[in-house]
């Protein structure tokens, strides 16, 4: 059985926009998984540890037959291949992939909570999510649009799409 899962992507090191774009392609190549929607890229100020570069963020939806744990393991493997180092909480990173939603699942296990426990507090998750799923709801919390209104004070800028390559 296939489920639509939502993944948050972010990076602020080593050409963050390219890191996120490449990771979007990698999501589409996961086993039994296909990318069904992706947001534009957004720039956001860091949260927690603020003495670091701004982030580039996006949200993607995938249709997958992978179980939540298997999908999370695949996301962590992509992070590892991008050189993700977890030196301290909220540290700068080459790539961060968060499993935000897995259908309407609601559960907490060691190392995995669905929906993501802080997604409703983050404009850099909510705005791109609403771009691709305007009627999105967060299980147990309600409409994502209602939560975005509470994040108005967070810095977030939609980035222009990359310039088209012209063949001469």
PDB file of C-alpha atoms in Angstrom:
ATOM      1  CA  UNK A   1       0.000   0.000   0.000  1.00  0.00           C
ATOM      2  CA  UNK A   2       1.354   3.435  -0.939  1.00  0.00           C
ATOM      3  CA  UNK A   3       1.218   6.431   1.380  1.00  0.00           C
ATOM      4  CA  UNK A   4       1.906  10.104   0.717  1.00  0.00           C
ATOM      5  CA  UNK A   5       4.710  11.239   2.996  1.00  0.00           C
ATOM      6  CA  UNK A   6       5.930  14.808   3.411  1.00  0.00           C
ATOM      7  CA  UNK A   7       9.631  15.605   3.740  1.00  0.00           C
ATOM      8  CA  UNK A   8      11.242  18.868   4.811  1.00  0.00           C
ATOM      9  CA  UNK A   9      14.591  19.719   3.229  1.00  0.00           C
ATOM     10  CA  UNK A  10      17.123  22.287   4.397  1.00  0.00           C
ATOM     11  CA  UNK A  11      20.781  23.194   3.977  1.00  0.00           C
ATOM     12  CA  UNK A  12      23.094  26.090   4.733  1.00  0.00           C
ATOM     13  CA  UNK A  13      26.553  24.830   3.713  1.00  0.00           C
ATOM     14  CA  UNK A  14      28.293  23.909   0.430  1.00  0.00           C
ATOM     15  CA  UNK A  15      25.898  25.591  -2.052  1.00  0.00           C
ATOM     16  CA  UNK A  16      22.679  24.990  -0.102  1.00  0.00           C
ATOM     17  CA  UNK A  17      20.316  25.478  -3.064  1.00  0.00           C
ATOM     18  CA  UNK A  18      22.193  22.851  -5.067  1.00  0.00           C
ATOM     19  CA  UNK A  19      22.199  20.478  -2.067  1.00  0.00           C
ATOM     20  CA  UNK A  20      18.422  20.762  -1.743  1.00  0.00           C
ATOM     21  CA  UNK A  21      17.783  20.439  -5.484  1.00  0.00           C
ATOM     22  CA  UNK A  22      19.969  17.335  -5.732  1.00  0.00           C
ATOM     23  CA  UNK A  23      18.287  15.801  -2.674  1.00  0.00           C
ATOM     24  CA  UNK A  24      14.870  16.338  -4.298  1.00  0.00           C
ATOM     25  CA  UNK A  25      16.051  14.186  -7.195  1.00  0.00           C
ATOM     26  CA  UNK A  26      17.344  11.559  -4.779  1.00  0.00           C
ATOM     27  CA  UNK A  27      13.934  11.312  -3.128  1.00  0.00           C
ATOM     28  CA  UNK A  28      12.471  10.380  -6.513  1.00  0.00           C
ATOM     29  CA  UNK A  29      15.026   7.571  -6.840  1.00  0.00           C
ATOM     30  CA  UNK A  30      14.296   5.854  -3.519  1.00  0.00           C
ATOM     31  CA  UNK A  31      12.953   2.297  -3.826  1.00  0.00           C
ATOM     32  CA  UNK A  32       9.163   2.033  -4.138  1.00  0.00           C
ATOM     33  CA  UNK A  33       8.947   5.827  -3.958  1.00  0.00           C
ATOM     34  CA  UNK A  34       8.220   8.644  -6.361  1.00  0.00           C
ATOM     35  CA  UNK A  35       8.288  12.400  -5.958  1.00  0.00           C
ATOM     36  CA  UNK A  36       4.761  13.734  -6.492  1.00  0.00           C
ATOM     37  CA  UNK A  37       5.144  17.401  -5.468  1.00  0.00           C
ATOM     38  CA  UNK A  38       7.857  19.849  -4.485  1.00  0.00           C
ATOM     39  CA  UNK A  39       7.824  23.425  -3.358  1.00  0.00           C
ATOM     40  CA  UNK A  40       9.935  26.299  -4.503  1.00  0.00           C
ATOM     41  CA  UNK A  41      13.050  27.078  -2.503  1.00  0.00           C
ATOM     42  CA  UNK A  42      12.864  29.455   0.454  1.00  0.00           C
ATOM     43  CA  UNK A  43      15.522  31.297   2.452  1.00  0.00           C
ATOM     44  CA  UNK A  44      15.116  31.331   6.222  1.00  0.00           C
ATOM     45  CA  UNK A  45      17.034  32.552   9.227  1.00  0.00           C
ATOM     46  CA  UNK A  46      18.531  29.849  11.450  1.00  0.00           C
ATOM     47  CA  UNK A  47      16.582  28.675  14.506  1.00  0.00           C
ATOM     48  CA  UNK A  48      18.232  27.870  17.821  1.00  0.00           C
ATOM     49  CA  UNK A  49      21.903  28.409  17.080  1.00  0.00           C
ATOM     50  CA  UNK A  50      21.784  31.679  15.122  1.00  0.00           C
ATOM     51  CA  UNK A  51      25.502  32.310  14.476  1.00  0.00           C
ATOM     52  CA  UNK A  52      25.474  30.587  11.095  1.00  0.00           C
ATOM     53  CA  UNK A  53      24.420  31.239   7.478  1.00  0.00           C
ATOM     54  CA  UNK A  54      20.763  31.404   6.467  1.00  0.00           C
ATOM     55  CA  UNK A  55      19.136  28.198   5.266  1.00  0.00           C
ATOM     56  CA  UNK A  56      17.621  27.178   1.972  1.00  0.00           C
ATOM     57  CA  UNK A  57      14.456  25.117   2.570  1.00  0.00           C
ATOM     58  CA  UNK A  58      11.850  23.222   0.596  1.00  0.00           C
ATOM     59  CA  UNK A  59       9.110  20.663   1.196  1.00  0.00           C
ATOM     60  CA  UNK A  60       8.401  17.612  -0.938  1.00  0.00           C
ATOM     61  CA  UNK A  61       5.701  15.000  -1.038  1.00  0.00           C
ATOM     62  CA  UNK A  62       6.503  11.451  -2.042  1.00  0.00           C
ATOM     63  CA  UNK A  63       4.257   8.520  -2.679  1.00  0.00           C
ATOM     64  CA  UNK A  64       5.955   5.546  -1.060  1.00  0.00           C
ATOM     65  CA  UNK A  65       5.500   1.922  -0.124  1.00  0.00           C
ATOM     66  CA  UNK A  66       8.335   2.229   2.412  1.00  0.00           C
ATOM     67  CA  UNK A  67       7.321   1.975   6.055  1.00  0.00           C
ATOM     68  CA  UNK A  68       8.028   5.075   8.170  1.00  0.00           C
ATOM     69  CA  UNK A  69      11.218   3.637   9.727  1.00  0.00           C
ATOM     70  CA  UNK A  70      12.531   2.520   6.327  1.00  0.00           C
ATOM     71  CA  UNK A  71      11.783   5.930   4.817  1.00  0.00           C
ATOM     72  CA  UNK A  72      13.516   7.679   7.720  1.00  0.00           C
ATOM     73  CA  UNK A  73      16.551   5.403   7.294  1.00  0.00           C
ATOM     74  CA  UNK A  74      16.663   6.275   3.581  1.00  0.00           C
ATOM     75  CA  UNK A  75      16.497   9.997   4.410  1.00  0.00           C
ATOM     76  CA  UNK A  76      19.350   9.664   6.903  1.00  0.00           C
ATOM     77  CA  UNK A  77      21.387   7.802   4.269  1.00  0.00           C
ATOM     78  CA  UNK A  78      20.885  10.679   1.801  1.00  0.00           C
ATOM     79  CA  UNK A  79      22.010  13.138   4.500  1.00  0.00           C
ATOM     80  CA  UNK A  80      25.103  11.039   5.155  1.00  0.00           C
ATOM     81  CA  UNK A  81      25.995  10.940   1.452  1.00  0.00           C
ATOM     82  CA  UNK A  82      25.773  14.753   1.431  1.00  0.00           C
ATOM     83  CA  UNK A  83      28.307  14.951   4.260  1.00  0.00           C
ATOM     84  CA  UNK A  84      25.890  15.738   7.098  1.00  0.00           C
ATOM     85  CA  UNK A  85      27.709  16.011  10.404  1.00  0.00           C
ATOM     86  CA  UNK A  86      25.784  16.217  13.676  1.00  0.00           C
ATOM     87  CA  UNK A  87      28.316  18.120  15.768  1.00  0.00           C
ATOM     88  CA  UNK A  88      25.733  19.838  18.025  1.00  0.00           C
ATOM     89  CA  UNK A  89      22.011  20.647  18.091  1.00  0.00           C
ATOM     90  CA  UNK A  90      20.983  23.087  15.313  1.00  0.00           C
ATOM     91  CA  UNK A  91      24.515  23.137  13.874  1.00  0.00           C
ATOM     92  CA  UNK A  92      25.173  24.272  10.298  1.00  0.00           C
ATOM     93  CA  UNK A  93      24.559  21.440   7.842  1.00  0.00           C
ATOM     94  CA  UNK A  94      25.074  20.378   4.273  1.00  0.00           C
ATOM     95  CA  UNK A  95      21.640  18.750   4.243  1.00  0.00           C
ATOM     96  CA  UNK A  96      18.804  18.118   6.669  1.00  0.00           C
ATOM     97  CA  UNK A  97      15.885  15.870   5.740  1.00  0.00           C
ATOM     98  CA  UNK A  98      12.958  15.619   8.140  1.00  0.00           C
ATOM     99  CA  UNK A  99      10.071  13.194   7.823  1.00  0.00           C
ATOM    100  CA  UNK A 100       7.230  15.613   8.582  1.00  0.00           C
ATOM    101  CA  UNK A 101       4.103  13.616   7.773  1.00  0.00           C
ATOM    102  CA  UNK A 102       3.382  10.025   6.829  1.00  0.00           C
ATOM    103  CA  UNK A 103      -0.213  10.036   5.641  1.00  0.00           C
ATOM    104  CA  UNK A 104      -2.337  10.724   8.708  1.00  0.00           C
ATOM    105  CA  UNK A 105      -0.080   8.705  11.035  1.00  0.00           C
ATOM    106  CA  UNK A 106       0.282   9.827  14.617  1.00  0.00           C
ATOM    107  CA  UNK A 107       2.833   8.052  16.773  1.00  0.00           C
ATOM    108  CA  UNK A 108       6.015   8.425  18.756  1.00  0.00           C
ATOM    109  CA  UNK A 109       8.805   5.878  18.922  1.00  0.00           C
ATOM    110  CA  UNK A 110      12.445   6.181  19.848  1.00  0.00           C
ATOM    111  CA  UNK A 111      13.938   8.437  17.162  1.00  0.00           C
ATOM    112  CA  UNK A 112      10.711   8.949  15.180  1.00  0.00           C
ATOM    113  CA  UNK A 113       7.675  11.110  15.933  1.00  0.00           C
ATOM    114  CA  UNK A 114       4.855  11.690  13.441  1.00  0.00           C
ATOM    115  CA  UNK A 115       3.799  14.263  12.681  1.00  0.00           C
ATOM    116  CA  UNK A 116       7.142  15.991  13.209  1.00  0.00           C
ATOM    117  CA  UNK A 117       6.786  17.519  16.695  1.00  0.00           C
ATOM    118  CA  UNK A 118       7.900  21.051  15.753  1.00  0.00           C
ATOM    119  CA  UNK A 119       6.644  21.423  12.179  1.00  0.00           C
ATOM    120  CA  UNK A 120       3.692  23.560  13.286  1.00  0.00           C
ATOM    121  CA  UNK A 121       6.118  26.118  14.802  1.00  0.00           C
ATOM    122  CA  UNK A 122       8.215  26.679  11.666  1.00  0.00           C
ATOM    123  CA  UNK A 123       7.352  29.009   8.815  1.00  0.00           C
ATOM    124  CA  UNK A 124      10.111  27.401   6.705  1.00  0.00           C
ATOM    125  CA  UNK A 125       8.091  24.167   6.823  1.00  0.00           C
ATOM    126  CA  UNK A 126       4.548  25.514   6.726  1.00  0.00           C
ATOM    127  CA  UNK A 127       4.845  28.005   3.833  1.00  0.00           C
ATOM    128  CA  UNK A 128       6.389  25.525   1.369  1.00  0.00           C
ATOM    129  CA  UNK A 129       3.979  22.810   2.544  1.00  0.00           C
ATOM    130  CA  UNK A 130       0.997  25.061   1.869  1.00  0.00           C
ATOM    131  CA  UNK A 131       2.404  25.939  -1.542  1.00  0.00           C
ATOM    132  CA  UNK A 132       2.109  22.292  -2.643  1.00  0.00           C
ATOM    133  CA  UNK A 133      -0.824  21.258  -0.423  1.00  0.00           C
ATOM    134  CA  UNK A 134      -2.991  24.319   0.342  1.00  0.00           C
ATOM    135  CA  UNK A 135      -5.467  22.268   2.381  1.00  0.00           C
ATOM    136  CA  UNK A 136      -2.813  20.419   4.395  1.00  0.00           C
ATOM    137  CA  UNK A 137      -3.628  19.428   7.934  1.00  0.00           C
ATOM    138  CA  UNK A 138      -1.291  18.337  10.691  1.00  0.00           C
ATOM    139  CA  UNK A 139      -2.746  15.278  12.434  1.00  0.00           C
ATOM    140  CA  UNK A 140      -3.711  16.197  15.973  1.00  0.00           C
ATOM    141  CA  UNK A 141      -3.130  19.928  15.366  1.00  0.00           C
ATOM    142  CA  UNK A 142      -5.456  20.980  12.541  1.00  0.00           C
ATOM    143  CA  UNK A 143      -4.996  23.131   9.454  1.00  0.00           C
ATOM    144  CA  UNK A 144      -1.410  24.029   8.569  1.00  0.00           C
ATOM    145  CA  UNK A 145      -2.598  27.451   7.362  1.00  0.00           C
ATOM    146  CA  UNK A 146      -3.805  28.301  10.858  1.00  0.00           C
ATOM    147  CA  UNK A 147      -0.367  27.513  12.281  1.00  0.00           C
ATOM    148  CA  UNK A 148       1.437  29.574   9.639  1.00  0.00           C
ATOM    149  CA  UNK A 149      -0.439  32.668  10.799  1.00  0.00           C
ATOM    150  CA  UNK A 150       1.188  32.180  14.222  1.00  0.00           C
ATOM    151  CA  UNK A 151       4.673  32.215  12.610  1.00  0.00           C
ATOM    152  CA  UNK A 152       4.425  35.688  11.057  1.00  0.00           C
ATOM    153  CA  UNK A 153       7.463  36.945  12.974  1.00  0.00           C
ATOM    154  CA  UNK A 154       9.799  34.373  11.353  1.00  0.00           C
ATOM    155  CA  UNK A 155      11.993  35.504   8.456  1.00  0.00           C
ATOM    156  CA  UNK A 156      11.154  33.644   5.247  1.00  0.00           C
ATOM    157  CA  UNK A 157      11.731  34.600   1.607  1.00  0.00           C
ATOM    158  CA  UNK A 158      10.677  32.642  -1.456  1.00  0.00           C
ATOM    159  CA  UNK A 159      13.685  32.386  -3.753  1.00  0.00           C
ATOM    160  CA  UNK A 160      13.397  32.953  -7.498  1.00  0.00           C
ATOM    161  CA  UNK A 161      13.650  29.821  -9.640  1.00  0.00           C
ATOM    162  CA  UNK A 162      17.112  29.173 -11.063  1.00  0.00           C
ATOM    163  CA  UNK A 163      17.847  30.941 -14.340  1.00  0.00           C
ATOM    164  CA  UNK A 164      17.197  28.832 -17.394  1.00  0.00           C
ATOM    165  CA  UNK A 165      20.242  27.565 -19.210  1.00  0.00           C
ATOM    166  CA  UNK A 166      20.374  28.921 -22.743  1.00  0.00           C
ATOM    167  CA  UNK A 167      22.156  26.900 -25.409  1.00  0.00           C
ATOM    168  CA  UNK A 168      24.094  29.162 -27.758  1.00  0.00           C
TER     169      UNK A 168
END
